[in-house]
Short mmCIF file of C-alpha atoms in Angstrom, two decimals:
data_model
loop_
_atom_site.label_atom_id
_atom_site.label_comp_id
_atom_site.label_asym_id
_atom_site.label_seq_id
_atom_site.Cartn_x
_atom_site.Cartn_y
_atom_site.Cartn_z
CA UNK A 29 0.00 0.00 0.00
CA UNK A 30 2.83 2.38 0.80
CA UNK A 31 4.56 3.04 -2.52
CA UNK A 32 6.85 5.87 -1.43
CA UNK A 33 8.11 7.78 1.58
CA UNK A 34 5.77 10.64 0.65
CA UNK A 35 2.77 8.33 0.62
CA UNK A 36 3.85 6.88 3.96
CA UNK A 37 3.87 10.38 5.49
CA UNK A 38 0.44 11.11 4.04
CA UNK A 39 -0.97 7.94 5.57
CA UNK A 40 0.46 8.81 8.99
CA UNK A 41 -0.81 12.38 9.01
CA UNK A 42 -4.13 12.15 7.18
CA UNK A 43 -5.33 8.58 7.54
CA UNK A 44 -5.75 6.51 10.65
CA UNK A 45 -5.59 3.21 8.77
CA UNK A 46 -6.84 1.23 5.82
CA UNK A 47 -7.93 -2.25 4.90
CA UNK A 48 -8.56 -4.09 1.66
CA UNK A 49 -11.92 -5.77 1.04
CA UNK A 50 -11.82 -7.77 -2.16
CA UNK A 51 -10.32 -5.40 -4.72
CA UNK A 52 -11.43 -2.23 -2.89
CA UNK A 53 -9.33 -0.34 -0.35
CA UNK A 54 -11.31 0.98 2.62
CA UNK A 55 -9.65 3.95 4.30
CA UNK A 56 -10.18 4.91 7.94
CA UNK A 57 -10.01 8.69 7.70
CA UNK A 58 -8.97 11.04 10.47
CA UNK A 59 -11.72 13.63 11.05
CA UNK A 60 -10.47 16.62 9.04
CA UNK A 61 -11.46 19.61 6.92
CA UNK A 62 -9.16 21.31 4.44
CA UNK A 63 -9.84 25.01 3.98
CA UNK A 64 -7.78 27.83 2.48
CA UNK A 65 -4.85 25.44 2.04
CA UNK A 66 -4.84 24.56 5.75
CA UNK A 67 -5.59 21.19 7.33
CA UNK A 68 -7.99 21.30 10.26
CA UNK A 69 -8.42 18.27 12.52
CA UNK A 70 -11.29 17.50 14.87
CA UNK A 71 -11.07 18.52 18.53
CA UNK A 72 -12.40 15.32 20.05
CA UNK A 73 -12.10 16.64 23.62
CA UNK A 74 -13.79 19.98 22.98
CA UNK A 75 -17.22 21.31 22.03
CA UNK A 76 -18.74 24.70 21.29
CA UNK A 77 -19.54 26.23 24.67
CA UNK A 78 -22.34 28.47 23.38
CA UNK A 79 -23.89 29.45 20.04
CA UNK A 80 -23.01 33.08 20.79
CA UNK A 81 -19.40 32.34 19.90
CA UNK A 82 -20.28 31.53 16.28
CA UNK A 83 -19.02 34.45 14.21
CA UNK A 84 -19.93 34.02 10.54
CA UNK A 85 -20.40 31.48 7.79
CA UNK A 86 -17.08 30.86 6.08
CA UNK A 87 -18.26 28.51 3.33
CA UNK A 88 -19.49 24.98 2.71
CA UNK A 89 -18.01 21.52 2.45
CA UNK A 90 -17.44 20.72 -1.22
CA UNK A 91 -16.72 17.00 -1.04
CA UNK A 92 -17.01 14.20 1.52
CA UNK A 93 -14.09 11.82 1.07
CA UNK A 94 -15.26 9.00 3.36
CA UNK A 95 -17.19 6.35 1.41
CA UNK A 96 -16.17 7.99 -1.86
CA UNK A 97 -12.36 7.79 -1.98
CA UNK A 98 -10.40 4.53 -1.92
CA UNK A 99 -7.24 5.75 -3.67
CA UNK A 100 -4.40 6.11 -1.15
CA UNK A 101 -2.76 8.67 -3.44
CA UNK A 102 -5.79 10.96 -3.51
CA UNK A 103 -4.74 14.59 -3.03
CA UNK A 104 -6.81 16.37 -0.39
CA UNK A 105 -8.39 19.54 -1.84
CA UNK A 106 -9.74 22.74 -0.34
CA UNK A 107 -13.31 22.13 0.76
CA UNK A 108 -12.78 18.40 1.37
CA UNK A 109 -14.01 16.94 4.64
CA UNK A 110 -13.62 13.44 5.99
CA UNK A 111 -17.17 12.87 7.23
CA UNK A 112 -19.33 15.91 6.50
CA UNK A 113 -21.65 15.93 3.50
CA UNK A 114 -21.31 18.35 0.61
CA UNK A 115 -23.07 21.60 1.45
CA UNK A 116 -22.46 21.41 5.21
CA UNK A 117 -21.89 24.93 6.56
CA UNK A 118 -18.51 25.91 8.00
CA UNK A 119 -18.26 28.78 10.50
CA UNK A 120 -15.59 30.91 12.11
CA UNK A 121 -15.44 31.33 15.90
CA UNK A 122 -15.12 34.66 17.69
CA UNK A 123 -11.63 35.21 19.04
CA UNK A 124 -10.34 31.91 17.65
CA UNK A 125 -8.73 32.51 14.23
CA UNK A 126 -7.30 28.98 14.07
CA UNK A 127 -10.57 27.15 14.74
CA UNK A 128 -13.57 26.19 12.60
CA UNK A 129 -17.04 25.02 13.60
CA UNK A 130 -19.35 22.72 11.65
CA UNK A 131 -23.00 22.45 12.62
CA UNK A 132 -24.18 18.92 13.36
CA UNK A 133 -27.07 17.43 15.27
CA UNK A 134 -24.80 14.69 16.64
CA UNK A 135 -22.62 16.92 18.84
CA UNK A 136 -23.42 18.31 22.27
CA UNK A 137 -24.37 21.97 21.74
CA UNK A 138 -24.66 21.37 18.02
CA UNK A 139 -21.19 21.88 16.52
CA UNK A 140 -18.04 19.89 15.80
CA UNK A 141 -14.85 21.90 16.24
CA UNK A 142 -11.63 21.79 14.23
CA UNK A 143 -8.20 23.34 14.78
CA UNK A 144 -5.47 24.24 12.29
CA UNK A 145 -2.67 21.84 13.11
CA UNK A 146 -0.20 24.11 11.27
CA UNK A 147 -1.03 27.10 13.45
CA UNK A 148 -1.17 25.63 16.96
CA UNK A 149 -0.65 22.47 18.94
CA UNK A 150 -3.49 20.34 20.24
CA UNK A 151 -4.11 21.70 23.76
CA UNK A 152 -7.48 20.39 24.82
CA UNK A 153 -6.37 17.62 27.16
CA UNK A 154 -7.30 17.58 30.85
CA UNK A 155 -3.75 18.47 31.86
CA UNK A 156 -3.98 21.61 29.70
CA UNK A 157 -6.94 22.99 31.64
CA UNK A 158 -7.03 25.87 34.10
CA UNK A 159 -9.37 24.16 36.53
CA UNK A 160 -9.86 27.33 38.56
CA UNK A 161 -11.76 28.78 35.58
CA UNK A 162 -14.41 26.04 35.49
CA UNK A 163 -17.77 27.66 36.29
CA UNK A 164 -20.20 24.99 35.12
CA UNK A 165 -20.19 21.23 34.66
CA UNK A 166 -22.61 19.09 32.69
CA UNK A 167 -22.81 15.30 32.72
CA UNK A 168 -24.33 13.39 29.83
CA UNK A 169 -25.10 9.70 29.41
CA UNK A 170 -24.69 8.03 26.04
CA UNK A 171 -27.61 5.93 24.86
CA UNK A 172 -27.72 2.90 22.60
CA UNK A 173 -28.91 4.92 19.60
CA UNK A 174 -25.73 6.98 19.54
CA UNK A 175 -27.15 10.12 21.13
CA UNK A 176 -26.59 11.65 24.55
CA UNK A 177 -28.88 12.88 27.31
CA UNK A 178 -27.93 15.46 29.91
CA UNK A 179 -28.46 13.96 33.35
CA UNK A 180 -26.79 16.52 35.62
CA UNK A 181 -25.74 20.17 35.66
CA UNK A 182 -23.51 21.71 38.33
CA UNK A 183 -23.45 25.48 38.82
CA UNK A 184 -22.70 25.63 42.53
CA UNK A 185 -18.99 26.34 42.92
CA UNK A 186 -18.65 24.04 45.93
CA UNK A 187 -20.17 21.12 44.02
CA UNK A 188 -18.00 21.90 41.01
CA UNK A 189 -14.91 21.86 43.25
CA UNK A 190 -15.93 18.51 44.74
CA UNK A 191 -16.47 17.01 41.30
CA UNK A 192 -13.16 18.29 39.95
CA UNK A 193 -11.34 16.98 43.01
CA UNK A 194 -12.62 13.47 42.21
CA UNK A 195 -11.43 13.83 38.62
CA UNK A 196 -8.04 15.29 39.61
CA UNK A 197 -7.30 12.51 42.09
CA UNK A 198 -8.14 9.61 39.80
CA UNK A 199 -5.57 6.81 40.07
CA UNK A 200 -3.57 5.72 37.05
CA UNK A 201 -4.20 2.05 36.30
CA UNK A 202 -2.80 1.21 32.85
CA UNK A 203 -3.44 -2.53 33.28
CA UNK A 204 -7.08 -2.14 34.30
CA UNK A 205 -9.58 -4.29 32.40
CA UNK A 206 -13.27 -3.36 32.71
CA UNK A 207 -15.73 -5.99 33.92
CA UNK A 208 -17.74 -7.13 30.90
CA UNK A 209 -19.91 -9.75 32.62
CA UNK A 210 -23.02 -7.61 32.11
CA UNK A 211 -22.11 -6.21 28.71
CA UNK A 212 -20.43 -2.98 27.68
CA UNK A 213 -19.79 -0.31 30.31
CA UNK A 214 -22.12 2.68 30.57
CA UNK A 215 -20.54 5.70 28.87
CA UNK A 216 -20.81 9.24 30.27
CA UNK A 217 -19.50 12.59 29.09
CA UNK A 218 -18.35 15.37 31.40
CA UNK A 219 -18.39 18.86 29.88
CA UNK A 220 -16.36 21.51 31.70
CA UNK A 221 -17.14 25.15 30.92
CA UNK A 222 -14.61 27.92 31.57
CA UNK A 223 -16.20 30.90 29.83
CA UNK A 224 -14.10 30.34 26.70
CA UNK A 225 -15.58 29.41 23.30
CA UNK A 226 -14.36 25.82 23.62
CA UNK A 227 -15.67 23.73 26.53
CA UNK A 228 -13.70 20.63 27.46
CA UNK A 229 -15.40 17.25 27.01
CA UNK A 230 -14.11 13.97 28.41
CA UNK A 231 -15.64 10.52 28.49
CA UNK A 232 -15.77 8.28 31.54
CA UNK A 233 -17.31 4.85 31.97
CA UNK A 234 -18.85 2.57 34.57
CA UNK A 235 -18.59 -1.22 34.29
CA UNK A 236 -20.87 -1.98 37.24
CA UNK A 237 -17.98 -1.96 39.71
CA UNK A 238 -15.57 0.83 38.78
CA UNK A 239 -15.68 4.26 37.18
CA UNK A 240 -12.76 4.87 34.85
CA UNK A 241 -11.55 7.25 32.16
CA UNK A 242 -8.56 7.95 29.92
CA UNK A 243 -6.78 11.25 30.70
CA UNK A 244 -3.71 9.61 29.13
CA UNK A 245 -3.45 6.06 30.41
CA UNK A 246 -6.48 4.43 32.00
CA UNK A 247 -7.32 5.92 35.41
CA UNK A 248 -9.81 4.85 38.08
CA UNK A 249 -12.21 7.43 39.48
CA UNK A 250 -13.39 7.27 43.07
CA UNK A 251 -16.87 5.82 43.46
CA UNK A 252 -17.68 9.14 45.15
CA UNK A 253 -18.50 10.32 41.64
CA UNK A 254 -21.69 8.28 42.01
CA UNK A 255 -23.10 11.22 44.02
CA UNK A 256 -23.22 13.19 40.77
CA UNK A 257 -24.89 10.42 38.73
CA UNK A 258 -28.69 10.41 39.18
CA UNK A 259 -30.15 6.98 39.84
CA UNK A 260 -32.48 5.64 37.14
#
């Protein structure tokens, strides 16, 4: 599949993998948009904090490459997107010249966010956060249809501090294996708002015995987090 060093670099930076089915190559694309000769990649740990931060419509997706491109030597063009359909609106974000927003019904708060990897480093990990700025927390539960439902909102600063303390003091456990006796773990999303256009979003899970998440390696959360999870 890799016919040259150049192609090898392209696969590492644009594609997450590929497989051959019969005579057709199926590519696993990284979530990207190319616009104005810049590559933008999805911020998987961030969401639009509020619609008020949307600035203006920049343009529209011109071509969706997933499901349509199987040539590993395809040259990404301006207006190409990995997973968004042709005609999907692309927006700028107030105060964030290196970010783009794409409206989608699948994302919490309605937008997927993208950053220009040529202009700045990815800095939306938990360790990058200024936790003292967090002024609101939302907790969502994923459902079997692929959507999410908000189950808790924290605005009280004392409660927010208690929640963040549980998250901060999670214990690294890289060899942890979730209990699968009763099926897949329940998946939750924590959304941490700081007043900035991008709110941080991190997944955590419950296997019936332990709460765990992946700040880098697997880490175990105290069962005290159960106080913030409403009972069914």
